[in-house]
PDB file of N, CA and C in Angstrom:
ATOM      1  N   MET A   1       0.758  -1.265   0.018  1.00 62.00           N
ATOM      2  CA  MET A   1       0.106   0.038  -0.010  1.00 62.00           C
ATOM      3  C   MET A   1       0.692   1.224  -0.045  1.00 62.00           C
ATOM      4  N   ILE A   2       0.493   2.187  -0.690  1.00 67.00           N
ATOM      5  CA  ILE A   2       1.284   3.567  -0.780  1.00 67.00           C
ATOM      6  C   ILE A   2       0.568   4.665   0.183  1.00 67.00           C
ATOM      7  N   GLN A   3       1.597   5.438   0.712  1.00 67.00           N
ATOM      8  CA  GLN A   3       1.221   6.614   1.677  1.00 67.00           C
ATOM      9  C   GLN A   3       0.411   7.448   0.667  1.00 67.00           C
ATOM     10  N   ASN A   4      -0.666   8.228   1.387  1.00 65.00           N
ATOM     11  CA  ASN A   4      -1.493   9.235   0.456  1.00 65.00           C
ATOM     12  C   ASN A   4      -0.470  10.529   0.794  1.00 65.00           C
ATOM     13  N   THR A   5       0.057  11.059   0.015  1.00 75.00           N
ATOM     14  CA  THR A   5       0.727  12.295   0.161  1.00 75.00           C
ATOM     15  C   THR A   5       0.481  12.667  -1.452  1.00 75.00           C
ATOM     16  N   ALA A   6      -0.914  12.768  -1.672  1.00 71.00           N
ATOM     17  CA  ALA A   6      -1.420  13.145  -3.416  1.00 71.00           C
ATOM     18  C   ALA A   6      -1.343  14.263  -3.694  1.00 71.00           C
ATOM     19  N   ILE A   7      -0.654  14.817  -4.757  1.00 87.00           N
ATOM     20  CA  ILE A   7      -0.312  16.176  -5.060  1.00 87.00           C
ATOM     21  C   ILE A   7      -0.809  16.129  -6.584  1.00 87.00           C
ATOM     22  N   GLU A   8      -1.067  15.075  -7.299  1.00 91.00           N
ATOM     23  CA  GLU A   8      -1.224  14.979  -8.586  1.00 91.00           C
ATOM     24  C   GLU A   8      -2.748  14.504  -8.667  1.00 91.00           C
ATOM     25  N   ARG A   9      -3.300  14.678 -10.037  1.00 91.00           N
ATOM     26  CA  ARG A   9      -4.426  14.336 -10.037  1.00 91.00           C
ATOM     27  C   ARG A   9      -4.343  13.094 -11.228  1.00 91.00           C
ATOM     28  N   ILE A  10      -5.377  12.322 -11.445  1.00 92.00           N
ATOM     29  CA  ILE A  10      -5.755  11.171 -12.383  1.00 92.00           C
ATOM     30  C   ILE A  10      -7.055  11.402 -12.501  1.00 92.00           C
ATOM     31  N   ASN A  11      -7.590  11.312 -13.752  1.00 93.00           N
ATOM     32  CA  ASN A  11      -8.825  11.529 -14.195  1.00 93.00           C
ATOM     33  C   ASN A  11      -8.796  10.296 -15.275  1.00 93.00           C
ATOM     34  N   LEU A  12     -10.277   9.463 -15.079  1.00 94.00           N
ATOM     35  CA  LEU A  12     -10.527   8.474 -16.115  1.00 94.00           C
ATOM     36  C   LEU A  12     -12.103   8.306 -16.169  1.00 94.00           C
ATOM     37  N   ARG A  13     -12.701   7.749 -17.194  1.00 96.00           N
ATOM     38  CA  ARG A  13     -13.728   7.598 -17.421  1.00 96.00           C
ATOM     39  C   ARG A  13     -14.052   5.818 -17.434  1.00 96.00           C
ATOM     40  N   ALA A  14     -15.205   5.434 -17.090  1.00 96.00           N
ATOM     41  CA  ALA A  14     -15.481   3.987 -16.964  1.00 96.00           C
ATOM     42  C   ALA A  14     -17.045   3.990 -17.343  1.00 96.00           C
ATOM     43  N   SER A  15     -17.218   2.781 -17.578  1.00 98.00           N
ATOM     44  CA  SER A  15     -18.680   2.154 -17.830  1.00 98.00           C
ATOM     45  C   SER A  15     -19.306   2.133 -16.691  1.00 98.00           C
ATOM     46  N   ALA A  16     -20.626   1.941 -16.752  1.00 98.00           N
ATOM     47  CA  ALA A  16     -21.587   2.107 -15.242  1.00 98.00           C
ATOM     48  C   ALA A  16     -21.253   0.925 -14.657  1.00 98.00           C
ATOM     49  N   GLU A  17     -21.012  -0.104 -15.410  1.00 98.00           N
ATOM     50  CA  GLU A  17     -20.566  -1.455 -14.646  1.00 98.00           C
ATOM     51  C   GLU A  17     -19.460  -1.508 -14.172  1.00 98.00           C
ATOM     52  N   ALA A  18     -18.406  -1.108 -14.877  1.00 98.00           N
ATOM     53  CA  ALA A  18     -17.311  -1.520 -14.233  1.00 98.00           C
ATOM     54  C   ALA A  18     -17.061  -0.399 -12.772  1.00 98.00           C
ATOM     55  N   LYS A  19     -17.511   0.737 -12.971  1.00 97.00           N
ATOM     56  CA  LYS A  19     -17.507   1.477 -11.779  1.00 97.00           C
ATOM     57  C   LYS A  19     -18.433   1.074 -10.513  1.00 97.00           C
ATOM     58  N   GLN A  20     -19.497   0.245 -10.590  1.00 98.00           N
ATOM     59  CA  GLN A  20     -20.373  -0.329 -10.063  1.00 98.00           C
ATOM     60  C   GLN A  20     -19.446  -1.485  -9.287  1.00 98.00           C
ATOM     61  N   ILE A  21     -18.650  -2.306 -10.024  1.00 98.00           N
ATOM     62  CA  ILE A  21     -17.834  -3.464  -9.566  1.00 98.00           C
ATOM     63  C   ILE A  21     -16.852  -3.055  -8.782  1.00 98.00           C
ATOM     64  N   ILE A  22     -16.215  -2.016  -9.363  1.00 98.00           N
ATOM     65  CA  ILE A  22     -14.829  -1.364  -8.635  1.00 98.00           C
ATOM     66  C   ILE A  22     -15.469  -0.990  -7.112  1.00 98.00           C
ATOM     67  N   GLU A  23     -16.500  -0.186  -7.244  1.00 98.00           N
ATOM     68  CA  GLU A  23     -17.032   0.539  -6.040  1.00 98.00           C
ATOM     69  C   GLU A  23     -17.517  -0.538  -5.254  1.00 98.00           C
ATOM     70  N   GLN A  24     -18.102  -1.806  -5.599  1.00 98.00           N
ATOM     71  CA  GLN A  24     -18.335  -2.812  -4.580  1.00 98.00           C
ATOM     72  C   GLN A  24     -17.034  -3.567  -3.941  1.00 98.00           C
ATOM     73  N   ALA A  25     -16.129  -3.741  -4.739  1.00 98.00           N
ATOM     74  CA  ALA A  25     -14.813  -4.182  -4.296  1.00 98.00           C
ATOM     75  C   ALA A  25     -14.172  -3.324  -3.330  1.00 98.00           C
ATOM     76  N   ALA A  26     -14.200  -2.070  -3.692  1.00 98.00           N
ATOM     77  CA  ALA A  26     -13.930  -1.166  -2.477  1.00 98.00           C
ATOM     78  C   ALA A  26     -14.472  -1.278  -1.316  1.00 98.00           C
ATOM     79  N   GLN A  27     -15.770  -1.586  -1.592  1.00 98.00           N
ATOM     80  CA  GLN A  27     -16.681  -1.366  -0.153  1.00 98.00           C
ATOM     81  C   GLN A  27     -16.415  -2.631   0.688  1.00 98.00           C
ATOM     82  N   LEU A  28     -16.276  -3.671   0.071  1.00 98.00           N
ATOM     83  CA  LEU A  28     -16.014  -4.998   0.671  1.00 98.00           C
ATOM     84  C   LEU A  28     -14.366  -5.047   1.414  1.00 98.00           C
ATOM     85  N   ILE A  29     -13.534  -4.265   0.829  1.00 98.00           N
ATOM     86  CA  ILE A  29     -12.282  -4.200   2.091  1.00 98.00           C
ATOM     87  C   ILE A  29     -12.458  -3.001   2.889  1.00 98.00           C
ATOM     88  N   GLY A  30     -13.357  -2.166   2.615  1.00 98.00           N
ATOM     89  CA  GLY A  30     -13.508  -0.968   3.935  1.00 98.00           C
ATOM     90  C   GLY A  30     -12.555   0.226   3.292  1.00 98.00           C
ATOM     91  N   THR A  31     -12.400   0.324   2.098  1.00 97.00           N
ATOM     92  CA  THR A  31     -11.650   1.454   1.459  1.00 97.00           C
ATOM     93  C   THR A  31     -12.598   2.300   0.245  1.00 97.00           C
ATOM     94  N   SER A  32     -12.018   3.707   0.112  1.00 96.00           N
ATOM     95  CA  SER A  32     -12.582   4.494  -0.623  1.00 96.00           C
ATOM     96  C   SER A  32     -12.434   4.083  -2.173  1.00 96.00           C
ATOM     97  N   LEU A  33     -13.328   4.258  -2.726  1.00 96.00           N
ATOM     98  CA  LEU A  33     -13.032   4.073  -4.419  1.00 96.00           C
ATOM     99  C   LEU A  33     -11.462   4.421  -4.767  1.00 96.00           C
ATOM    100  N   SER A  34     -11.536   5.957  -4.546  1.00 94.00           N
ATOM    101  CA  SER A  34     -10.197   6.605  -5.068  1.00 94.00           C
ATOM    102  C   SER A  34      -8.833   5.487  -4.438  1.00 94.00           C
ATOM    103  N   ALA A  35      -8.894   5.413  -3.392  1.00 94.00           N
ATOM    104  CA  ALA A  35      -8.027   4.682  -2.760  1.00 94.00           C
ATOM    105  C   ALA A  35      -7.684   3.164  -3.182  1.00 94.00           C
ATOM    106  N   PHE A  36      -8.824   2.662  -3.378  1.00 97.00           N
ATOM    107  CA  PHE A  36      -8.956   1.263  -4.045  1.00 97.00           C
ATOM    108  C   PHE A  36      -8.082   1.181  -5.416  1.00 97.00           C
ATOM    109  N   MET A  37      -8.805   2.176  -6.526  1.00 96.00           N
ATOM    110  CA  MET A  37      -8.074   2.223  -7.463  1.00 96.00           C
ATOM    111  C   MET A  37      -6.741   2.658  -7.893  1.00 96.00           C
ATOM    112  N   LEU A  38      -6.295   3.489  -6.630  1.00 95.00           N
ATOM    113  CA  LEU A  38      -4.867   3.889  -6.729  1.00 95.00           C
ATOM    114  C   LEU A  38      -4.284   2.751  -6.509  1.00 95.00           C
ATOM    115  N   ASN A  39      -4.451   1.989  -5.122  1.00 96.00           N
ATOM    116  CA  ASN A  39      -3.539   0.956  -4.794  1.00 96.00           C
ATOM    117  C   ASN A  39      -3.717  -0.044  -5.627  1.00 96.00           C
ATOM    118  N   GLN A  40      -4.325  -0.627  -6.434  1.00 97.00           N
ATOM    119  CA  GLN A  40      -4.672  -1.751  -7.046  1.00 97.00           C
ATOM    120  C   GLN A  40      -4.060  -1.444  -8.297  1.00 97.00           C
ATOM    121  N   SER A  41      -4.024  -0.124  -9.098  1.00 97.00           N
ATOM    122  CA  SER A  41      -3.383  -0.229 -10.346  1.00 97.00           C
ATOM    123  C   SER A  41      -1.694   0.194  -9.757  1.00 97.00           C
ATOM    124  N   TYR A  42      -1.441   0.482  -8.617  1.00 96.00           N
ATOM    125  CA  TYR A  42       0.124   1.168  -8.298  1.00 96.00           C
ATOM    126  C   TYR A  42       0.907  -0.747  -8.150  1.00 96.00           C
ATOM    127  N   GLU A  43      -0.056  -1.346  -7.058  1.00 97.00           N
ATOM    128  CA  GLU A  43       0.465  -2.562  -7.274  1.00 97.00           C
ATOM    129  C   GLU A  43       0.758  -3.434  -8.521  1.00 97.00           C
ATOM    130  N   ALA A  44      -0.332  -3.117  -9.532  1.00 98.00           N
ATOM    131  CA  ALA A  44      -0.058  -3.920 -10.804  1.00 98.00           C
ATOM    132  C   ALA A  44       0.996  -3.295 -11.515  1.00 98.00           C
ATOM    133  N   ALA A  45       0.899  -1.949 -11.617  1.00 97.00           N
ATOM    134  CA  ALA A  45       2.399  -1.303 -12.017  1.00 97.00           C
ATOM    135  C   ALA A  45       3.674  -1.718 -11.490  1.00 97.00           C
ATOM    136  N   LEU A  46       3.468  -1.896 -10.564  1.00 96.00           N
ATOM    137  CA  LEU A  46       4.876  -2.671  -9.909  1.00 96.00           C
ATOM    138  C   LEU A  46       5.101  -3.752 -10.512  1.00 96.00           C
ATOM    139  N   LYS A  47       4.209  -4.613 -10.486  1.00 95.00           N
ATOM    140  CA  LYS A  47       4.582  -5.928 -10.839  1.00 95.00           C
ATOM    141  C   LYS A  47       4.639  -6.066 -12.269  1.00 95.00           C
ATOM    142  N   ILE A  48       4.403  -5.250 -13.207  1.00 95.00           N
ATOM    143  CA  ILE A  48       4.430  -5.141 -14.726  1.00 95.00           C
ATOM    144  C   ILE A  48       6.016  -4.857 -14.644  1.00 95.00           C
ATOM    145  N   ILE A  49       6.453  -3.934 -14.096  1.00 95.00           N
ATOM    146  CA  ILE A  49       7.950  -3.227 -13.991  1.00 95.00           C
ATOM    147  C   ILE A  49       8.771  -4.261 -13.654  1.00 95.00           C
ATOM    148  N   ASN A  50       8.719  -4.964 -12.550  1.00 92.00           N
ATOM    149  CA  ASN A  50       9.587  -5.912 -12.238  1.00 92.00           C
ATOM    150  C   ASN A  50       9.398  -7.235 -13.084  1.00 92.00           C
ATOM    151  N   GLN A  51       8.242  -7.402 -13.632  1.00 90.00           N
ATOM    152  CA  GLN A  51       8.524  -8.432 -14.704  1.00 90.00           C
ATOM    153  C   GLN A  51       9.330  -8.251 -16.007  1.00 90.00           C
ATOM    154  N   HIS A  52       9.405  -6.769 -16.265  1.00 90.00           N
ATOM    155  CA  HIS A  52      10.035  -6.291 -17.450  1.00 90.00           C
ATOM    156  C   HIS A  52      11.572  -6.241 -17.121  1.00 90.00           C
ATOM    157  N   GLN A  53      11.741  -6.080 -15.898  1.00 91.00           N
ATOM    158  CA  GLN A  53      13.262  -5.807 -15.473  1.00 91.00           C
ATOM    159  C   GLN A  53      14.260  -7.113 -15.084  1.00 91.00           C
ATOM    160  N   ALA A  54      13.369  -8.241 -14.816  1.00 84.00           N
ATOM    161  CA  ALA A  54      14.062  -9.302 -14.602  1.00 84.00           C
ATOM    162  C   ALA A  54      14.085 -10.397 -15.467  1.00 84.00           C
ATOM    163  N   TRP A  55      15.182 -10.964 -15.515  1.00 84.00           N
ATOM    164  CA  TRP A  55      15.350 -12.517 -16.443  1.00 84.00           C
ATOM    165  C   TRP A  55      15.080 -13.479 -15.929  1.00 84.00           C
ATOM    166  N   VAL A  56      14.071 -14.326 -16.560  1.00 85.00           N
ATOM    167  CA  VAL A  56      13.900 -15.943 -15.914  1.00 85.00           C
ATOM    168  C   VAL A  56      14.268 -16.464 -16.956  1.00 85.00           C
ATOM    169  N   LEU A  57      15.504 -17.511 -16.443  1.00 91.00           N
ATOM    170  CA  LEU A  57      16.001 -18.382 -17.435  1.00 91.00           C
ATOM    171  C   LEU A  57      15.791 -19.739 -16.854  1.00 91.00           C
ATOM    172  N   SER A  58      15.623 -20.770 -17.850  1.00 95.00           N
ATOM    173  CA  SER A  58      15.779 -22.185 -17.257  1.00 95.00           C
ATOM    174  C   SER A  58      16.910 -22.285 -16.939  1.00 95.00           C
ATOM    175  N   ASN A  59      17.353 -23.515 -16.510  1.00 96.00           N
ATOM    176  CA  ASN A  59      18.527 -23.818 -15.820  1.00 96.00           C
ATOM    177  C   ASN A  59      19.679 -24.110 -17.179  1.00 96.00           C
ATOM    178  N   ALA A  60      19.162 -24.780 -18.148  1.00 96.00           N
ATOM    179  CA  ALA A  60      20.089 -24.856 -19.437  1.00 96.00           C
ATOM    180  C   ALA A  60      20.238 -23.457 -20.010  1.00 96.00           C
ATOM    181  N   ASP A  61      19.651 -22.422 -19.935  1.00 94.00           N
ATOM    182  CA  ASP A  61      19.826 -21.044 -20.454  1.00 94.00           C
ATOM    183  C   ASP A  61      20.342 -20.469 -19.492  1.00 94.00           C
ATOM    184  N   ARG A  62      20.604 -20.685 -18.112  1.00 93.00           N
ATOM    185  CA  ARG A  62      21.377 -20.070 -17.344  1.00 93.00           C
ATOM    186  C   ARG A  62      22.542 -20.399 -17.532  1.00 93.00           C
ATOM    187  N   ASP A  63      22.948 -21.917 -17.915  1.00 94.00           N
ATOM    188  CA  ASP A  63      24.278 -22.463 -17.607  1.00 94.00           C
ATOM    189  C   ASP A  63      24.977 -21.883 -18.894  1.00 94.00           C
ATOM    190  N   ALA A  64      24.024 -22.283 -19.903  1.00 93.00           N
ATOM    191  CA  ALA A  64      24.478 -21.295 -21.453  1.00 93.00           C
ATOM    192  C   ALA A  64      25.121 -19.932 -21.220  1.00 93.00           C
ATOM    193  N   LEU A  65      24.474 -19.222 -20.615  1.00 92.00           N
ATOM    194  CA  LEU A  65      24.777 -17.563 -20.486  1.00 92.00           C
ATOM    195  C   LEU A  65      25.960 -17.545 -19.663  1.00 92.00           C
ATOM    196  N   LEU A  66      26.041 -18.478 -18.325  1.00 93.00           N
ATOM    197  CA  LEU A  66      27.296 -18.450 -17.580  1.00 93.00           C
ATOM    198  C   LEU A  66      28.670 -18.732 -18.274  1.00 93.00           C
ATOM    199  N   ASN A  67      28.369 -19.892 -19.104  1.00 92.00           N
ATOM    200  CA  ASN A  67      29.420 -20.641 -20.101  1.00 92.00           C
ATOM    201  C   ASN A  67      29.970 -19.272 -20.942  1.00 92.00           C
ATOM    202  N   ALA A  68      29.076 -18.521 -21.333  1.00 92.00           N
ATOM    203  CA  ALA A  68      29.498 -17.754 -22.464  1.00 92.00           C
ATOM    204  C   ALA A  68      30.048 -16.700 -21.875  1.00 92.00           C
ATOM    205  N   LEU A  69      29.653 -16.279 -20.615  1.00 93.00           N
ATOM    206  CA  LEU A  69      30.256 -15.217 -20.020  1.00 93.00           C
ATOM    207  C   LEU A  69      31.697 -15.416 -19.607  1.00 93.00           C
ATOM    208  N   GLU A  70      31.876 -16.987 -19.003  1.00 93.00           N
ATOM    209  CA  GLU A  70      33.206 -17.442 -18.437  1.00 93.00           C
ATOM    210  C   GLU A  70      33.996 -17.557 -19.511  1.00 93.00           C
ATOM    211  N   SER A  71      33.511 -17.920 -20.727  1.00 89.00           N
ATOM    212  CA  SER A  71      34.271 -18.163 -22.001  1.00 89.00           C
ATOM    213  C   SER A  71      34.037 -17.293 -23.238  1.00 89.00           C
ATOM    214  N   PRO A  72      34.353 -16.289 -23.132  1.00 78.00           N
ATOM    215  CA  PRO A  72      33.916 -15.199 -24.586  1.00 78.00           C
ATOM    216  C   PRO A  72      34.597 -15.668 -25.612  1.00 78.00           C
ATOM    217  N   PRO A  73      34.290 -15.275 -27.073  1.00 79.00           N
ATOM    218  CA  PRO A  73      34.854 -15.925 -28.072  1.00 79.00           C
ATOM    219  C   PRO A  73      36.107 -14.959 -28.224  1.00 79.00           C
ATOM    220  N   GLN A  74      37.268 -15.526 -28.882  1.00 75.00           N
ATOM    221  CA  GLN A  74      38.416 -14.939 -29.073  1.00 75.00           C
ATOM    222  C   GLN A  74      38.556 -14.337 -30.162  1.00 75.00           C
TER     223      GLN A  74
END
């Protein structure tokens, strides 16, 4: 969860159905619509950024990479 030191504004439009579902979810966890939307989008953004910054290699790929780094072509 992020700290609420809000100074920036984000505006968006949603369908009535999307708004209703998001409001219901926010109410179920006892938070405001704005806090729910900000926290959920923030967490999703962090996850996406982390996935794009990390390499996930199989054991064979890891071994090939390490071998290439240890024995570069002459």
